[in-house]
CSV table of C-alpha atoms in Angstrom, one decimal:
chain,number,residue,atom,x,y,z
A,30,UNK,CA,0.0,0.0,0.0
A,31,UNK,CA,1.1,3.5,-0.4
A,32,UNK,CA,0.2,3.8,3.2
A,33,UNK,CA,-0.6,1.0,5.6
A,34,UNK,CA,-4.1,0.7,6.6
A,35,UNK,CA,-4.7,1.9,10.2
A,36,UNK,CA,-6.7,-1.0,11.3
A,37,UNK,CA,-4.5,-3.7,9.8
A,38,UNK,CA,-2.8,-4.9,12.9
A,39,UNK,CA,-0.6,-8.0,13.3
A,40,UNK,CA,-2.5,-10.8,15.0
A,41,UNK,CA,-1.9,-11.0,18.7
A,42,UNK,CA,0.6,-13.4,20.2
A,43,UNK,CA,-2.3,-15.1,22.0
A,44,UNK,CA,-4.1,-15.7,18.7
A,45,UNK,CA,-1.0,-17.1,17.1
A,46,UNK,CA,-0.4,-19.5,19.9
A,47,UNK,CA,-4.0,-20.8,19.5
A,48,UNK,CA,-3.3,-21.9,15.9
A,49,UNK,CA,-1.9,-25.4,15.7
A,50,UNK,CA,1.3,-26.0,13.8
A,51,UNK,CA,4.9,-25.1,14.5
A,52,UNK,CA,6.8,-26.2,11.4
A,53,UNK,CA,9.7,-24.1,10.4
A,54,UNK,CA,9.3,-21.5,7.7
A,55,UNK,CA,11.8,-23.4,5.5
A,56,UNK,CA,9.7,-26.7,5.9
A,57,UNK,CA,6.4,-24.9,5.2
A,58,UNK,CA,7.5,-23.2,2.0
A,59,UNK,CA,10.1,-25.6,0.5
A,60,UNK,CA,9.4,-25.9,-3.2
A,61,UNK,CA,11.6,-28.9,-3.7
A,62,UNK,CA,8.8,-31.5,-3.6
A,63,UNK,CA,5.1,-32.0,-3.9
A,64,UNK,CA,4.5,-31.1,-0.3
A,65,UNK,CA,4.6,-27.4,-1.2
A,66,UNK,CA,1.1,-27.5,-2.4
A,67,UNK,CA,-0.1,-28.5,1.1
A,68,UNK,CA,1.8,-26.0,3.2
A,69,UNK,CA,-1.1,-23.9,4.3
A,70,UNK,CA,-3.0,-26.7,5.8
A,71,UNK,CA,-1.0,-26.2,9.0
A,72,UNK,CA,-2.7,-22.8,9.5
A,73,UNK,CA,-6.3,-24.1,9.3
A,74,UNK,CA,-6.1,-27.3,11.4
A,75,UNK,CA,-7.0,-25.3,14.4
A,76,UNK,CA,-10.4,-24.4,13.0
A,77,UNK,CA,-13.2,-26.9,12.6
A,78,UNK,CA,-14.3,-27.2,9.0
A,79,UNK,CA,-18.0,-26.8,8.7
A,80,UNK,CA,-19.4,-29.8,7.0
A,81,UNK,CA,-20.0,-29.2,3.3
A,82,UNK,CA,-23.4,-30.8,3.5
A,83,UNK,CA,-24.5,-28.1,6.0
A,84,UNK,CA,-23.6,-25.4,3.6
A,85,UNK,CA,-25.3,-27.2,0.8
A,86,UNK,CA,-28.5,-27.7,2.8
A,87,UNK,CA,-28.5,-24.0,3.8
A,88,UNK,CA,-27.8,-22.9,0.3
A,89,UNK,CA,-30.8,-24.8,-1.0
A,90,UNK,CA,-33.2,-24.0,1.8
A,91,UNK,CA,-32.2,-20.5,2.7
A,92,UNK,CA,-30.4,-19.2,-0.3
A,93,UNK,CA,-30.7,-15.5,-1.1
A,94,UNK,CA,-31.8,-16.1,-4.7
A,95,UNK,CA,-29.0,-14.0,-6.1
A,96,UNK,CA,-28.1,-14.2,-9.8
A,97,UNK,CA,-25.7,-16.8,-11.1
A,98,UNK,CA,-23.2,-14.8,-13.0
A,99,UNK,CA,-21.5,-15.3,-16.4
A,100,UNK,CA,-18.9,-12.5,-16.4
A,101,UNK,CA,-16.3,-12.1,-19.1
A,102,UNK,CA,-13.6,-13.8,-17.0
A,103,UNK,CA,-15.8,-16.9,-16.8
A,104,UNK,CA,-16.4,-16.9,-20.6
A,105,UNK,CA,-12.6,-16.8,-21.1
A,106,UNK,CA,-12.0,-19.7,-18.7
A,107,UNK,CA,-9.9,-17.7,-16.3
A,108,UNK,CA,-11.4,-18.8,-13.0
A,109,UNK,CA,-9.3,-21.8,-12.3
A,110,UNK,CA,-6.7,-23.2,-9.9
A,111,UNK,CA,-4.0,-23.9,-12.5
A,112,UNK,CA,-2.8,-20.4,-13.5
A,113,UNK,CA,0.5,-19.0,-14.6
A,114,UNK,CA,2.2,-15.6,-14.1
A,115,UNK,CA,2.0,-15.1,-17.9
A,116,UNK,CA,-1.8,-15.5,-17.9
A,117,UNK,CA,-2.2,-12.9,-15.1
A,118,UNK,CA,0.1,-10.4,-16.8
A,119,UNK,CA,-1.7,-10.8,-20.2
A,120,UNK,CA,-5.3,-11.2,-19.2
A,121,UNK,CA,-5.4,-8.5,-16.6
A,122,UNK,CA,-4.9,-6.0,-19.4
A,123,UNK,CA,-7.3,-7.6,-21.9
A,124,UNK,CA,-10.5,-7.8,-19.8
A,125,UNK,CA,-13.1,-5.2,-20.8
A,126,UNK,CA,-16.0,-5.9,-18.4
A,127,UNK,CA,-19.4,-4.2,-18.8
A,128,UNK,CA,-19.1,-1.8,-15.9
A,129,UNK,CA,-22.8,-1.4,-15.5
A,130,UNK,CA,-23.7,-5.1,-15.1
A,131,UNK,CA,-23.8,-6.6,-11.6
A,132,UNK,CA,-23.4,-10.4,-11.3
A,133,UNK,CA,-24.6,-10.7,-7.7
A,134,UNK,CA,-27.7,-9.1,-6.1
A,135,UNK,CA,-26.4,-9.0,-2.6
A,136,UNK,CA,-24.9,-5.8,-1.0
A,137,UNK,CA,-21.3,-4.9,-2.0
A,138,UNK,CA,-19.5,-2.4,0.1
A,139,UNK,CA,-16.2,-1.0,-1.2
A,140,UNK,CA,-13.6,0.9,0.8
A,141,UNK,CA,-11.6,3.7,-0.8
A,142,UNK,CA,-8.5,5.3,0.8
A,143,UNK,CA,-7.3,8.9,0.2
A,144,UNK,CA,-3.7,7.7,0.0
A,145,UNK,CA,-4.5,5.5,-3.0
A,146,UNK,CA,-6.1,7.5,-5.8
A,147,UNK,CA,-6.7,4.4,-7.9
A,148,UNK,CA,-9.6,3.6,-5.6
A,149,UNK,CA,-11.4,6.7,-6.6
A,150,UNK,CA,-10.9,5.8,-10.2
A,151,UNK,CA,-12.3,2.3,-9.7
A,152,UNK,CA,-15.3,3.6,-7.8
A,153,UNK,CA,-16.2,5.8,-10.7
A,154,UNK,CA,-15.5,3.3,-13.4
A,155,UNK,CA,-17.5,0.4,-11.7
A,156,UNK,CA,-20.0,2.5,-9.7
A,157,UNK,CA,-23.0,0.3,-10.6
A,158,UNK,CA,-21.3,-2.8,-9.2
A,159,UNK,CA,-21.3,-1.4,-5.7
A,160,UNK,CA,-24.3,-0.7,-3.4
A,161,UNK,CA,-22.2,1.1,-0.7
A,162,UNK,CA,-18.9,3.1,-1.1
A,163,UNK,CA,-17.0,4.0,2.0
A,164,UNK,CA,-14.2,6.6,1.6
A,165,UNK,CA,-11.8,6.4,4.6
A,166,UNK,CA,-12.0,10.1,5.6
A,167,UNK,CA,-12.9,10.7,9.2
A,168,UNK,CA,-11.7,10.3,12.8
A,169,UNK,CA,-13.7,11.3,15.9
A,170,UNK,CA,-11.1,12.5,18.4
A,171,UNK,CA,-10.8,13.8,21.9
A,172,UNK,CA,-9.3,17.3,21.8
A,173,UNK,CA,-7.9,18.9,25.0
A,174,UNK,CA,-9.2,22.3,25.8
A,175,UNK,CA,-6.1,23.2,27.8
A,176,UNK,CA,-3.0,21.8,29.3
A,177,UNK,CA,-4.8,21.3,32.6
A,178,UNK,CA,-6.3,17.8,32.6
A,179,UNK,CA,-8.9,18.7,35.1
A,180,UNK,CA,-10.5,21.0,32.6
A,181,UNK,CA,-11.7,18.0,30.6
A,182,UNK,CA,-11.8,17.5,26.9
A,183,UNK,CA,-14.0,18.1,23.9
A,184,UNK,CA,-14.6,16.2,20.7
A,185,UNK,CA,-13.7,17.0,17.1
A,186,UNK,CA,-14.7,15.2,13.9
A,187,UNK,CA,-11.5,15.5,11.9
A,188,UNK,CA,-11.3,14.7,8.2
A,189,UNK,CA,-13.5,17.0,6.1
A,190,UNK,CA,-10.3,18.1,4.3
A,191,UNK,CA,-10.1,14.6,2.8
A,192,UNK,CA,-13.6,14.8,1.3
A,193,UNK,CA,-13.4,15.2,-2.4
A,194,UNK,CA,-16.6,17.1,-3.5
A,195,UNK,CA,-15.7,16.9,-7.2
A,196,UNK,CA,-15.4,13.2,-7.0
A,197,UNK,CA,-18.6,12.9,-5.1
A,198,UNK,CA,-20.5,14.9,-7.6
A,199,UNK,CA,-19.1,12.9,-10.5
A,200,UNK,CA,-19.8,9.6,-8.7
A,201,UNK,CA,-23.5,10.5,-8.1
A,202,UNK,CA,-24.0,11.3,-11.8
A,203,UNK,CA,-22.8,7.9,-12.8
A,204,UNK,CA,-24.7,5.6,-10.4
A,205,UNK,CA,-26.8,5.1,-7.2
A,206,UNK,CA,-24.2,3.6,-4.8
A,207,UNK,CA,-24.7,5.0,-1.3
A,208,UNK,CA,-21.7,7.0,0.1
A,209,UNK,CA,-21.0,6.2,3.7
A,210,UNK,CA,-17.6,7.6,4.8
A,211,UNK,CA,-15.8,5.7,7.4
A,212,UNK,CA,-15.5,7.3,10.9
A,213,UNK,CA,-12.9,5.8,13.3
A,214,UNK,CA,-13.9,6.5,16.9
A,215,UNK,CA,-10.6,7.5,18.5
A,216,UNK,CA,-12.0,9.5,21.4
A,217,UNK,CA,-11.2,8.3,24.9
A,218,UNK,CA,-13.8,5.6,25.4
A,219,UNK,CA,-14.2,5.9,29.2
A,220,UNK,CA,-15.1,9.6,28.9
A,221,UNK,CA,-17.2,9.2,25.8
A,222,UNK,CA,-19.3,6.3,27.0
A,223,UNK,CA,-19.8,7.4,30.6
A,224,UNK,CA,-20.8,11.0,29.9
A,225,UNK,CA,-24.1,11.7,28.3
A,226,UNK,CA,-22.9,15.1,27.0
A,227,UNK,CA,-20.0,13.5,25.3
A,228,UNK,CA,-22.2,10.8,23.7
A,229,UNK,CA,-24.7,13.4,22.5
A,230,UNK,CA,-21.9,15.6,21.2
A,231,UNK,CA,-20.3,12.7,19.2
A,232,UNK,CA,-23.6,11.8,17.6
A,233,UNK,CA,-24.4,15.4,16.8
A,234,UNK,CA,-21.1,15.8,15.1
A,235,UNK,CA,-21.6,12.8,12.9
A,236,UNK,CA,-25.2,13.5,12.0
A,237,UNK,CA,-24.5,17.1,11.2
A,238,UNK,CA,-21.6,16.1,8.9
A,239,UNK,CA,-23.9,13.7,7.1
A,240,UNK,CA,-26.4,16.5,6.6
A,241,UNK,CA,-24.0,19.2,5.5
A,242,UNK,CA,-22.1,16.9,3.1
A,243,UNK,CA,-25.1,15.0,1.8
A,244,UNK,CA,-23.8,11.6,2.8
A,245,UNK,CA,-26.1,8.6,3.0
A,246,UNK,CA,-24.8,7.6,6.4
A,247,UNK,CA,-21.5,6.4,7.8
A,248,UNK,CA,-19.4,3.3,8.5
A,249,UNK,CA,-18.3,3.3,12.1
A,250,UNK,CA,-15.2,1.6,13.4
A,251,UNK,CA,-14.8,1.5,17.2
A,252,UNK,CA,-15.0,-2.1,18.5
A,253,UNK,CA,-11.3,-2.9,18.0
A,254,UNK,CA,-10.4,0.5,19.7
A,255,UNK,CA,-12.6,-0.3,22.7
A,256,UNK,CA,-11.1,-3.8,23.0
A,257,UNK,CA,-7.6,-2.3,23.0
A,258,UNK,CA,-8.5,0.0,25.8
A,259,UNK,CA,-10.0,-2.9,27.8
A,260,UNK,CA,-13.5,-1.3,27.8
A,261,UNK,CA,-15.2,-4.5,26.5
A,262,UNK,CA,-13.9,-6.6,29.4
A,263,UNK,CA,-16.1,-4.5,31.8
A,264,UNK,CA,-19.7,-5.7,31.6
A,265,UNK,CA,-21.1,-2.2,32.4
A,266,UNK,CA,-18.8,-0.5,30.0
A,267,UNK,CA,-19.6,-3.1,27.3
A,268,UNK,CA,-23.3,-2.4,27.7
A,269,UNK,CA,-22.7,1.4,27.5
A,270,UNK,CA,-20.8,0.7,24.2
A,271,UNK,CA,-23.7,-1.2,22.7
A,272,UNK,CA,-26.1,1.6,23.8
A,273,UNK,CA,-24.0,4.2,22.2
A,274,UNK,CA,-24.0,2.3,18.9
A,275,UNK,CA,-27.8,2.0,19.1
A,276,UNK,CA,-28.2,5.6,19.9
A,277,UNK,CA,-26.1,6.6,16.9
A,278,UNK,CA,-28.0,4.3,14.6
A,279,UNK,CA,-31.4,5.6,15.7
A,280,UNK,CA,-30.2,9.1,15.3
A,281,UNK,CA,-29.1,8.5,11.8
A,282,UNK,CA,-32.4,6.7,11.0
A,283,UNK,CA,-34.3,9.7,12.1
A,284,UNK,CA,-32.8,11.7,9.2
A,285,UNK,CA,-33.9,11.4,5.6
A,286,UNK,CA,-31.3,11.4,2.8
A,287,UNK,CA,-31.1,14.7,0.9
A,288,UNK,CA,-30.7,12.9,-2.4
A,289,UNK,CA,-33.6,10.4,-1.7
A,290,UNK,CA,-36.2,11.5,0.8
A,291,UNK,CA,-37.5,7.9,1.0
A,292,UNK,CA,-34.1,6.7,2.2
A,293,UNK,CA,-33.0,7.1,5.8
A,294,UNK,CA,-29.3,7.6,6.7
A,295,UNK,CA,-27.6,4.3,7.3
A,296,UNK,CA,-25.1,2.9,9.9
A,297,UNK,CA,-22.7,0.2,8.9
A,298,UNK,CA,-20.7,-1.1,11.9
A,299,UNK,CA,-17.2,-2.7,11.6
A,300,UNK,CA,-16.7,-5.9,13.5
A,301,UNK,CA,-13.7,-8.2,13.7
A,302,UNK,CA,-13.5,-12.0,13.5
A,303,UNK,CA,-13.0,-14.1,16.7
A,304,UNK,CA,-9.5,-14.6,18.0
A,305,UNK,CA,-9.9,-18.2,19.1
A,306,UNK,CA,-12.2,-21.2,18.6
A,307,UNK,CA,-14.5,-19.9,21.4
A,308,UNK,CA,-15.7,-16.4,21.6
A,309,UNK,CA,-13.9,-14.3,24.3
A,310,UNK,CA,-15.5,-11.5,26.3
A,311,UNK,CA,-14.2,-8.8,24.1
A,312,UNK,CA,-15.2,-10.5,20.8
A,313,UNK,CA,-18.2,-9.4,18.9
A,314,UNK,CA,-20.7,-12.3,19.1
A,315,UNK,CA,-24.2,-13.5,18.1
A,316,UNK,CA,-25.8,-11.8,21.1
A,317,UNK,CA,-24.3,-8.4,20.1
A,318,UNK,CA,-25.5,-9.0,16.5
A,319,UNK,CA,-29.0,-9.6,17.8
A,320,UNK,CA,-28.8,-6.6,20.1
A,321,UNK,CA,-27.8,-4.1,17.4
A,322,UNK,CA,-29.8,-5.6,14.5
A,323,UNK,CA,-32.5,-2.9,14.6
A,324,UNK,CA,-30.1,0.1,14.9
A,325,UNK,CA,-27.4,-1.1,12.5
A,326,UNK,CA,-28.0,-1.5,8.7
A,327,UNK,CA,-24.9,-3.7,8.0
A,328,UNK,CA,-21.9,-5.3,9.7
A,329,UNK,CA,-18.6,-5.0,7.9
A,330,UNK,CA,-16.9,-8.2,9.0
A,331,UNK,CA,-13.0,-8.1,8.8
A,332,UNK,CA,-12.4,-11.7,7.6
A,333,UNK,CA,-8.8,-11.0,6.5
A,334,UNK,CA,-5.4,-10.6,8.1
A,335,UNK,CA,-5.4,-14.1,9.3
A,336,UNK,CA,-1.6,-14.4,9.1
A,337,UNK,CA,1.2,-12.1,10.0
A,338,UNK,CA,5.0,-11.7,9.5
A,339,UNK,CA,5.8,-14.1,12.4
A,340,UNK,CA,3.3,-16.6,11.2
A,341,UNK,CA,3.2,-16.4,7.4
A,342,UNK,CA,0.4,-17.9,5.5
A,343,UNK,CA,-2.9,-17.2,3.8
A,344,UNK,CA,-4.7,-13.9,4.1
A,345,UNK,CA,-8.2,-15.3,4.7
A,346,UNK,CA,-8.6,-19.1,4.6
A,347,UNK,CA,-12.0,-20.0,3.3
A,348,UNK,CA,-12.6,-22.5,6.1
A,349,UNK,CA,-11.8,-19.8,8.7
A,350,UNK,CA,-14.4,-17.5,7.0
A,351,UNK,CA,-17.0,-20.3,7.3
A,352,UNK,CA,-16.0,-20.9,10.9
A,353,UNK,CA,-16.5,-17.2,11.7
A,354,UNK,CA,-19.9,-17.1,10.1
A,355,UNK,CA,-21.0,-20.2,12.0
A,356,UNK,CA,-19.9,-18.6,15.3
A,357,UNK,CA,-22.0,-15.4,14.5
A,358,UNK,CA,-25.0,-17.0,12.8
A,359,UNK,CA,-25.1,-20.5,14.2
A,360,UNK,CA,-25.8,-23.6,12.2
A,361,UNK,CA,-28.1,-23.5,9.1
A,362,UNK,CA,-31.7,-23.0,10.2
A,363,UNK,CA,-30.8,-21.0,13.3
A,364,UNK,CA,-32.9,-17.9,14.1
A,365,UNK,CA,-29.8,-15.7,13.7
A,366,UNK,CA,-29.7,-16.7,10.0
A,367,UNK,CA,-32.3,-14.0,9.4
A,368,UNK,CA,-29.5,-11.5,10.1
A,369,UNK,CA,-27.2,-12.9,7.5
A,370,UNK,CA,-28.1,-10.3,4.8
A,371,UNK,CA,-26.8,-7.6,7.2
A,372,UNK,CA,-23.3,-9.2,7.3
A,373,UNK,CA,-20.8,-8.0,4.7
A,374,UNK,CA,-18.0,-10.7,4.5
A,375,UNK,CA,-14.6,-9.0,4.2
A,376,UNK,CA,-12.7,-9.7,1.1
A,377,UNK,CA,-9.1,-8.4,0.7
A,378,UNK,CA,-7.9,-6.9,-2.6
A,379,UNK,CA,-4.4,-6.7,-1.2
A,380,UNK,CA,-1.9,-9.4,-0.4
A,381,UNK,CA,1.2,-10.0,1.7
A,382,UNK,CA,4.9,-10.6,1.0
A,383,UNK,CA,6.4,-12.6,3.8
A,384,UNK,CA,10.1,-13.1,4.5
A,385,UNK,CA,10.9,-16.8,5.1
A,386,UNK,CA,14.7,-16.9,5.5
A,387,UNK,CA,17.3,-14.5,6.7
A,388,UNK,CA,15.0,-13.0,9.3
A,389,UNK,CA,11.3,-12.4,9.6
A,390,UNK,CA,9.0,-9.7,8.4
A,391,UNK,CA,6.6,-8.9,5.7
A,392,UNK,CA,4.8,-6.1,3.8
A,393,UNK,CA,1.5,-5.5,2.2
A,394,UNK,CA,1.3,-6.0,-1.5
A,395,UNK,CA,-1.0,-4.2,-3.8
A,396,UNK,CA,-1.8,-4.8,-7.5
A,397,UNK,CA,1.1,-2.9,-9.1
A,398,UNK,CA,3.6,-4.5,-6.6
A,399,UNK,CA,2.2,-7.9,-7.4
A,400,UNK,CA,2.5,-7.4,-11.2
A,401,UNK,CA,6.1,-6.2,-10.7
A,402,UNK,CA,7.0,-9.3,-8.8
A,403,UNK,CA,5.5,-11.5,-11.5
A,404,UNK,CA,7.5,-9.8,-14.2
A,405,UNK,CA,10.7,-9.9,-12.3
A,406,UNK,CA,10.7,-13.4,-10.8
A,407,UNK,CA,8.4,-15.3,-13.2
A,408,UNK,CA,7.3,-17.6,-10.3
A,409,UNK,CA,5.4,-20.9,-10.3
A,410,UNK,CA,2.0,-20.0,-8.8
A,411,UNK,CA,0.6,-22.7,-6.6
A,412,UNK,CA,-2.9,-23.4,-5.3
A,413,UNK,CA,-3.5,-24.4,-1.7
A,414,UNK,CA,-7.0,-26.0,-1.5
A,415,UNK,CA,-7.4,-25.9,2.3
A,416,UNK,CA,-7.2,-22.1,2.4
A,417,UNK,CA,-8.6,-21.5,-1.1
A,418,UNK,CA,-5.7,-19.2,-2.0
A,419,UNK,CA,-2.9,-18.9,-4.6
A,420,UNK,CA,0.7,-18.2,-3.5
A,421,UNK,CA,4.2,-18.3,-4.9
A,422,UNK,CA,7.8,-18.4,-3.5
A,423,UNK,CA,10.7,-16.4,-4.7
A,424,UNK,CA,14.2,-15.4,-3.7
A,425,UNK,CA,15.2,-11.7,-3.7
A,426,UNK,CA,18.5,-10.1,-4.8
A,427,UNK,CA,20.0,-11.0,-1.5
A,428,UNK,CA,19.0,-14.6,-1.8
A,429,UNK,CA,16.3,-14.2,0.9
A,430,UNK,CA,13.3,-16.4,0.3
A,431,UNK,CA,9.8,-14.9,0.3
A,432,UNK,CA,6.2,-16.2,0.1
A,433,UNK,CA,3.6,-14.0,-1.6
A,434,UNK,CA,-0.1,-14.5,-1.0
A,435,UNK,CA,-2.3,-12.3,-3.2
A,436,UNK,CA,-5.9,-12.7,-4.4
A,437,UNK,CA,-6.7,-14.5,-7.6
A,438,UNK,CA,-9.9,-14.8,-9.7
A,439,UNK,CA,-10.5,-18.2,-8.2
A,440,UNK,CA,-9.9,-17.2,-4.6
A,441,UNK,CA,-12.3,-14.2,-5.0
A,442,UNK,CA,-14.9,-16.3,-6.8
A,443,UNK,CA,-14.9,-18.8,-4.0
A,444,UNK,CA,-15.6,-16.0,-1.4
A,445,UNK,CA,-18.3,-14.4,-3.5
A,446,UNK,CA,-20.0,-17.7,-3.8
A,447,UNK,CA,-19.6,-18.3,-0.1
A,448,UNK,CA,-21.4,-15.1,0.5
A,449,UNK,CA,-24.2,-16.2,-1.8
A,450,UNK,CA,-24.6,-19.5,-0.1
A,451,UNK,CA,-24.9,-17.9,3.3
A,452,UNK,CA,-27.1,-15.1,2.1
A,453,UNK,CA,-24.7,-12.4,3.2
A,454,UNK,CA,-23.1,-9.4,1.4
A,455,UNK,CA,-19.5,-8.5,1.0
A,456,UNK,CA,-17.1,-5.7,1.9
A,457,UNK,CA,-13.8,-5.1,0.0
A,458,UNK,CA,-10.7,-3.6,1.5
A,459,UNK,CA,-9.8,-1.8,-0.6
A,460,UNK,CA,-10.7,-1.5,-4.3
A,461,UNK,CA,-7.6,0.6,-5.3
A,462,UNK,CA,-5.4,-2.4,-4.3
A,463,UNK,CA,-6.8,-5.0,-6.7
A,464,UNK,CA,-6.2,-6.0,-10.3
A,465,UNK,CA,-8.4,-4.7,-13.1
A,466,UNK,CA,-9.9,-8.0,-13.9
A,467,UNK,CA,-11.1,-8.6,-10.3
A,468,UNK,CA,-14.0,-6.2,-11.0
A,469,UNK,CA,-15.3,-8.5,-13.7
A,470,UNK,CA,-16.4,-10.9,-10.9
A,471,UNK,CA,-18.6,-8.4,-9.0
């Protein structure tokens, strides 16, 4: 990325310890024999694979009725496990997808970052493929009134300088996607949640900004911040946190969209995946989902960043995504399944380049970086069926070995179909980081 995403944090040590498997990096990624193709299985053993028959039964009985698609990439036979670097380099430039045609009926939320201008371009070009667009523009912060702590603090909604009114105007001329800027709640949670004036002030700032800028609502991110502060370990504070989200949602719902008077302002709330097989006190769980269902219009589920530099592997194993959905929604037929349409499964359009030898580390990889690596190293691209992701191994100029995990047409297709089978939507982080032909799948 041109700038690392604020909320992309390396998985905690506790979470890593809970994942079974301690093979060395060299063992896991050796390309000297056929075992290479099974290296990722070690990362998903910890998670219980949802029986395929359950998904099939649910798909038949509770399917959302979305369209079966026939995009250009399907017609060209590009959605497959056996791919080469030559195909990716050539076909990514050839695809000319009908930008106005959607291949799925469920909600598609796309994030756009101000430090990656390509995202703005893709949002305009493929506007009709998205139902929600979330430019990452705002932070709600605590601002000290003076150097004397006893004088308290006030709140400020920072970020209007990021808002591109020209882009917004052009965007709305091309399609009907709702614009819901992301707001990260960075204000001190103990003060914000305990004091009614602070809560009311925060909500007023957000609602007023939506009115003045003609937004269709917001995407709010706060749960991970509250967890980091330890707020969610306190039952009373946890209840206050949920009440604040509800209050904000109802306040937004009380306002009509300036562009469409029949449409109320919406609230999409960002939630993270569980950190272990069993939900912890600070995890967002099914009871929270039920509690917020009336006040929240959608839940952006961050099902990515499964692996980190100290534990290299897939970005978002498909079995882990299923496991996460089962924890939130329960087995097929459960009452919570009625809330599935409000969940937007997270799909990453970025990848990771992990160092395997000569030290540890890693960096995010976006589309242009990935293409450069393919051109320079001409690697053998391998498919790992347990995670449902492609990867390749290469050695850099210092003879240090790396493993690169980056989305492919097949990996994205599997996740789009997973969303269809569960009756959920999807959220993409972020569209400026993908390849051109990814958009042909949407």
